[in-house]
């Protein structure tokens, strides 16, 4: 096996190359070898400058995220960065690919940086519930100022190195990949005469102290009430960079990082990172490359079809849009044009890109549009698979029974990331693989589901609503339930959500499990939801402000027997318990492959906050044993809600986490 760090000397320059595919993550083995290589190079009298590079597709894209769950092992990245910065010989970073997180911090600790123009840089730690932990919060603002540093750290985005204000991070840029090494070696020779240039001694980013302090005060206020701790700590650490000497600022960063890495929020976000990648990998035995799908036929003239057309055009596909009604064809074209124009106005697309996208769209009759398509999506009810070639996959995107392949897009389909890829009872493996490839080609998150039309999201949301109703049966106030779930992190809690949908519609769903249909009770009393300004809540003003309404509570009390009520602190564990029970059932029935797939569905398509990790991870972080105990204390005729499913009971008994819930 190749060494993870290779070192060779070229005319006085030690080239230290990190070779740890796929992304050169800075795992312990890499750090250990890197430190040894740097020490050797510094001691070697033949070496006058050191070049640090990444082999393969990128300079390191960060720390090894999997290691954050393990005890820290020396040498740590901050030590290596200090060693580099204090090196008596100039150290140059050769950048290409995605220079992220710890990789970017390593680059900033080097005295100089040369990079490919296409390089992207970023500090995405906040997406993992962390802050940069190897001097990134201290060195970045010293070079580029608090505003840009905080934009980078708080957005976590990948940014173009060749554009302002990020251009400052590179001393020289190279266009062609094949020219990079020669240019880097030449640059190293120039650096010998300049000598080391430690980033910790730079202050140009703080040239205007008043503006810096104002920016920091504003950012601290912006983040004060947000749920995510890492964002607040990031602002505090950048403030420390401004106010404290470098070493003290680094100590501040280190302490904050240590707290965050052990926090539930970071554990949840790390789970989300790996869960999404795992979900995208299902059933890849044939693995058609995503780019093999070039032409997509969409059948149907409704809203879903038009959102799908926009999504596909944005992803660069050619779209053949089959609509039966010729008048609708003209209106549909205008819908897509409007949607692209909105994206241009919002700055998400350039006019040129939008125009090019429209050139890839044609509308016609369904039989015509199916011809020459690589994949067909049926986005209207009741259409039959007409004269399509046998080998073309036709996926159903509407809520119908699925025999072969279904694609259930979270709405709005052009903006949401989630697509549940349903493998029906008669699906062939190659059809499933094509469907997953298409979803990836659309830049969306696939999750594999085995069913005849049911979705993971549908089942989990139904469990949430059933549990919420059951808590009302047990005497809880819907306001307390919504309040507890909002504070927990749900954007739109269940009763507010129902008011928005309309209680006549929601009330039609029967409760077979022995409880009142509270939505129907309200609808019968004329409280039909937000549109009528009365539902679970009353609505003031332009129907935008929901307020608690005693009349609704009186109505509930008429219909429910005296109960002991529900402790407010039990509301969230009981809702999570009902959901984790449903999750265990979904895995047991082979609808979902594993617990983390369920979390991906809920985080990407059903407004569950990522920093909670989805309902399955959230239940684990709360403590599966604690959740199960609270469930056992709830006495409701709907036994499926709170009698722990055998798979959940087994996890609790064996002290296992949700990763053991697979089929
Ligand atoms: N630590 C550990 N593993 C990592 C990693 C990291 N920092 N970054 C990527 N990987 C792994 C992924 O889990 C995946 O592994 P798998 O193939 O076993 O599933 C593999 O590398 C490829 O990653 P993927 O995201 O599928 O590839 P991509 O080409 O689409 O994207 C990146 C590459 C680097 C842009 C993307 O992986 C990324 O954003 N990584 C995280 C960077 C980060 O947060 N760094 C700071 C860490 S504190």
Tab-separated table of N, CA and C and ligand atoms in Angstrom, residues 22-23 25 57 61-66 68 98 100-102 124-125 128 130 158 257 273-274 277-278 281, ligand 1:
chain	number	residue	atom	x	y	z
A	22	UNK	N	-10.299	9.057	-0.545
A	22	UNK	CA	-10.616	9.804	-1.765
A	22	UNK	C	-10.381	11.307	-1.659
A	23	UNK	N	-10.336	11.876	-0.428
A	23	UNK	CA	-10.291	13.346	-0.354
A	23	UNK	C	-9.099	13.840	0.477
A	25	UNK	N	-8.357	13.271	3.499
A	25	UNK	CA	-8.759	13.715	4.844
A	25	UNK	C	-7.592	13.528	5.808
A	57	UNK	N	-7.255	13.963	-6.462
A	57	UNK	CA	-8.181	15.000	-6.920
A	57	UNK	C	-8.224	16.256	-6.067
A	61	UNK	N	-9.334	17.794	2.045
A	61	UNK	CA	-10.676	18.411	2.140
A	61	UNK	C	-11.148	18.456	3.575
A	62	UNK	N	-10.214	18.316	4.520
A	62	UNK	CA	-10.630	18.496	5.915
A	62	UNK	C	-10.086	17.427	6.829
A	63	UNK	N	-10.429	17.585	8.090
A	63	UNK	CA	-10.111	16.557	9.079
A	63	UNK	C	-10.912	15.313	8.726
A	64	UNK	N	-10.534	14.171	9.322
A	64	UNK	CA	-11.305	12.954	9.102
A	64	UNK	C	-12.510	12.986	10.052
A	65	UNK	N	-13.688	13.187	9.469
A	65	UNK	CA	-14.885	13.404	10.290
A	65	UNK	C	-15.183	12.181	11.169
A	66	UNK	N	-14.865	10.989	10.652
A	66	UNK	CA	-15.144	9.769	11.429
A	66	UNK	C	-14.328	9.752	12.720
A	68	UNK	N	-13.830	12.103	14.772
A	68	UNK	CA	-14.371	12.935	15.850
A	68	UNK	C	-15.131	12.106	16.883
A	98	UNK	N	-10.876	20.737	-3.662
A	98	UNK	CA	-11.719	21.371	-2.636
A	98	UNK	C	-10.914	21.459	-1.341
A	100	UNK	N	-10.840	22.357	2.048
A	100	UNK	CA	-11.890	22.639	3.023
A	100	UNK	C	-11.430	22.353	4.447
A	101	UNK	N	-12.071	23.035	5.387
A	101	UNK	CA	-11.887	22.739	6.804
A	101	UNK	C	-10.420	22.691	7.198
A	102	UNK	N	-10.020	21.567	7.793
A	102	UNK	CA	-8.632	21.398	8.228
A	102	UNK	C	-7.648	21.554	7.083
A	124	UNK	N	-16.263	24.518	6.230
A	124	UNK	CA	-17.637	23.996	6.395
A	124	UNK	C	-17.934	23.418	7.778
A	125	UNK	N	-17.039	23.633	8.758
A	125	UNK	CA	-17.212	22.959	10.053
A	125	UNK	C	-18.568	23.209	10.698
A	128	UNK	N	-21.132	20.796	10.514
A	128	UNK	CA	-20.970	19.613	11.358
A	128	UNK	C	-21.108	19.990	12.833
A	130	UNK	N	-19.503	22.357	14.363
A	130	UNK	CA	-18.164	22.654	14.890
A	130	UNK	C	-17.709	24.026	14.424
A	158	UNK	N	-18.471	26.384	-0.223
A	158	UNK	CA	-17.236	26.251	-1.003
A	158	UNK	C	-17.142	27.463	-1.914
A	257	UNK	N	-13.868	24.311	20.482
A	257	UNK	CA	-13.947	23.153	19.595
A	257	UNK	C	-14.167	21.874	20.415
A	273	UNK	N	-24.221	13.898	7.917
A	273	UNK	CA	-23.215	13.866	6.838
A	273	UNK	C	-23.056	12.440	6.293
A	274	UNK	N	-22.810	11.484	7.185
A	274	UNK	CA	-22.573	10.112	6.720
A	274	UNK	C	-23.878	9.446	6.261
A	277	UNK	N	-24.642	10.279	2.645
A	277	UNK	CA	-23.782	9.585	1.687
A	277	UNK	C	-24.140	8.110	1.616
A	278	UNK	N	-24.474	7.536	2.746
A	278	UNK	CA	-24.872	6.123	2.771
A	278	UNK	C	-26.168	5.924	1.966
A	281	UNK	N	-26.001	5.600	-1.800
A	281	UNK	CA	-25.178	4.527	-2.366
A	281	UNK	C	-25.903	3.229	-2.632
B	1	LIG	N1	-13.681	12.985	6.540
B	1	LIG	C1	-13.964	11.694	6.300
B	1	LIG	N2	-14.498	11.238	5.168
B	1	LIG	C2	-14.771	12.149	4.232
B	1	LIG	C3	-14.513	13.501	4.400
B	1	LIG	C4	-13.935	13.916	5.606
B	1	LIG	N3	-13.621	15.189	5.834
B	1	LIG	N4	-14.901	14.158	3.283
B	1	LIG	C5	-15.379	13.234	2.449
B	1	LIG	N5	-15.302	12.019	3.019
B	1	LIG	C6	-15.672	10.744	2.428
B	1	LIG	C7	-17.174	10.599	2.249
B	1	LIG	O1	-17.777	10.081	3.403
B	1	LIG	C8	-17.221	9.631	1.093
B	1	LIG	O2	-16.941	8.355	1.616
B	1	LIG	P1	-17.659	7.068	1.024
B	1	LIG	O3	-17.269	7.022	-0.416
B	1	LIG	O4	-17.146	5.958	1.858
B	1	LIG	O5	-19.116	7.350	1.210
B	1	LIG	C9	-16.016	10.015	0.240
B	1	LIG	O6	-15.145	10.712	1.119
B	1	LIG	C10	-16.336	10.910	-0.927
B	1	LIG	O7	-17.109	12.009	-0.435
B	1	LIG	P2	-18.341	12.578	-1.268
B	1	LIG	O8	-18.933	13.661	-0.465
B	1	LIG	O9	-19.223	11.454	-1.669
B	1	LIG	O10	-17.585	13.114	-2.548
B	1	LIG	P3	-17.800	14.440	-3.364
B	1	LIG	O11	-16.774	14.404	-4.412
B	1	LIG	O12	-19.233	14.578	-3.727
B	1	LIG	O13	-17.485	15.652	-2.355
B	1	LIG	C11	-16.242	16.900	-0.721
B	1	LIG	C12	-16.180	15.839	-1.859
B	1	LIG	C13	-14.865	16.974	-0.120
B	1	LIG	C14	-16.648	18.249	-1.285
B	1	LIG	C15	-17.295	16.450	0.311
B	1	LIG	O14	-17.031	15.111	0.670
B	1	LIG	C16	-17.283	17.261	1.576
B	1	LIG	O15	-17.869	18.312	1.634
B	1	LIG	N6	-16.623	16.709	2.627
B	1	LIG	C17	-16.647	17.310	3.932
B	1	LIG	C18	-15.620	18.373	4.040
B	1	LIG	C19	-15.599	18.911	5.438
B	1	LIG	O16	-16.619	19.093	6.073
B	1	LIG	N7	-14.408	19.172	5.918
B	1	LIG	C20	-14.238	19.700	7.233
B	1	LIG	C21	-14.188	18.594	8.207
B	1	LIG	S1	-14.069	19.258	9.840
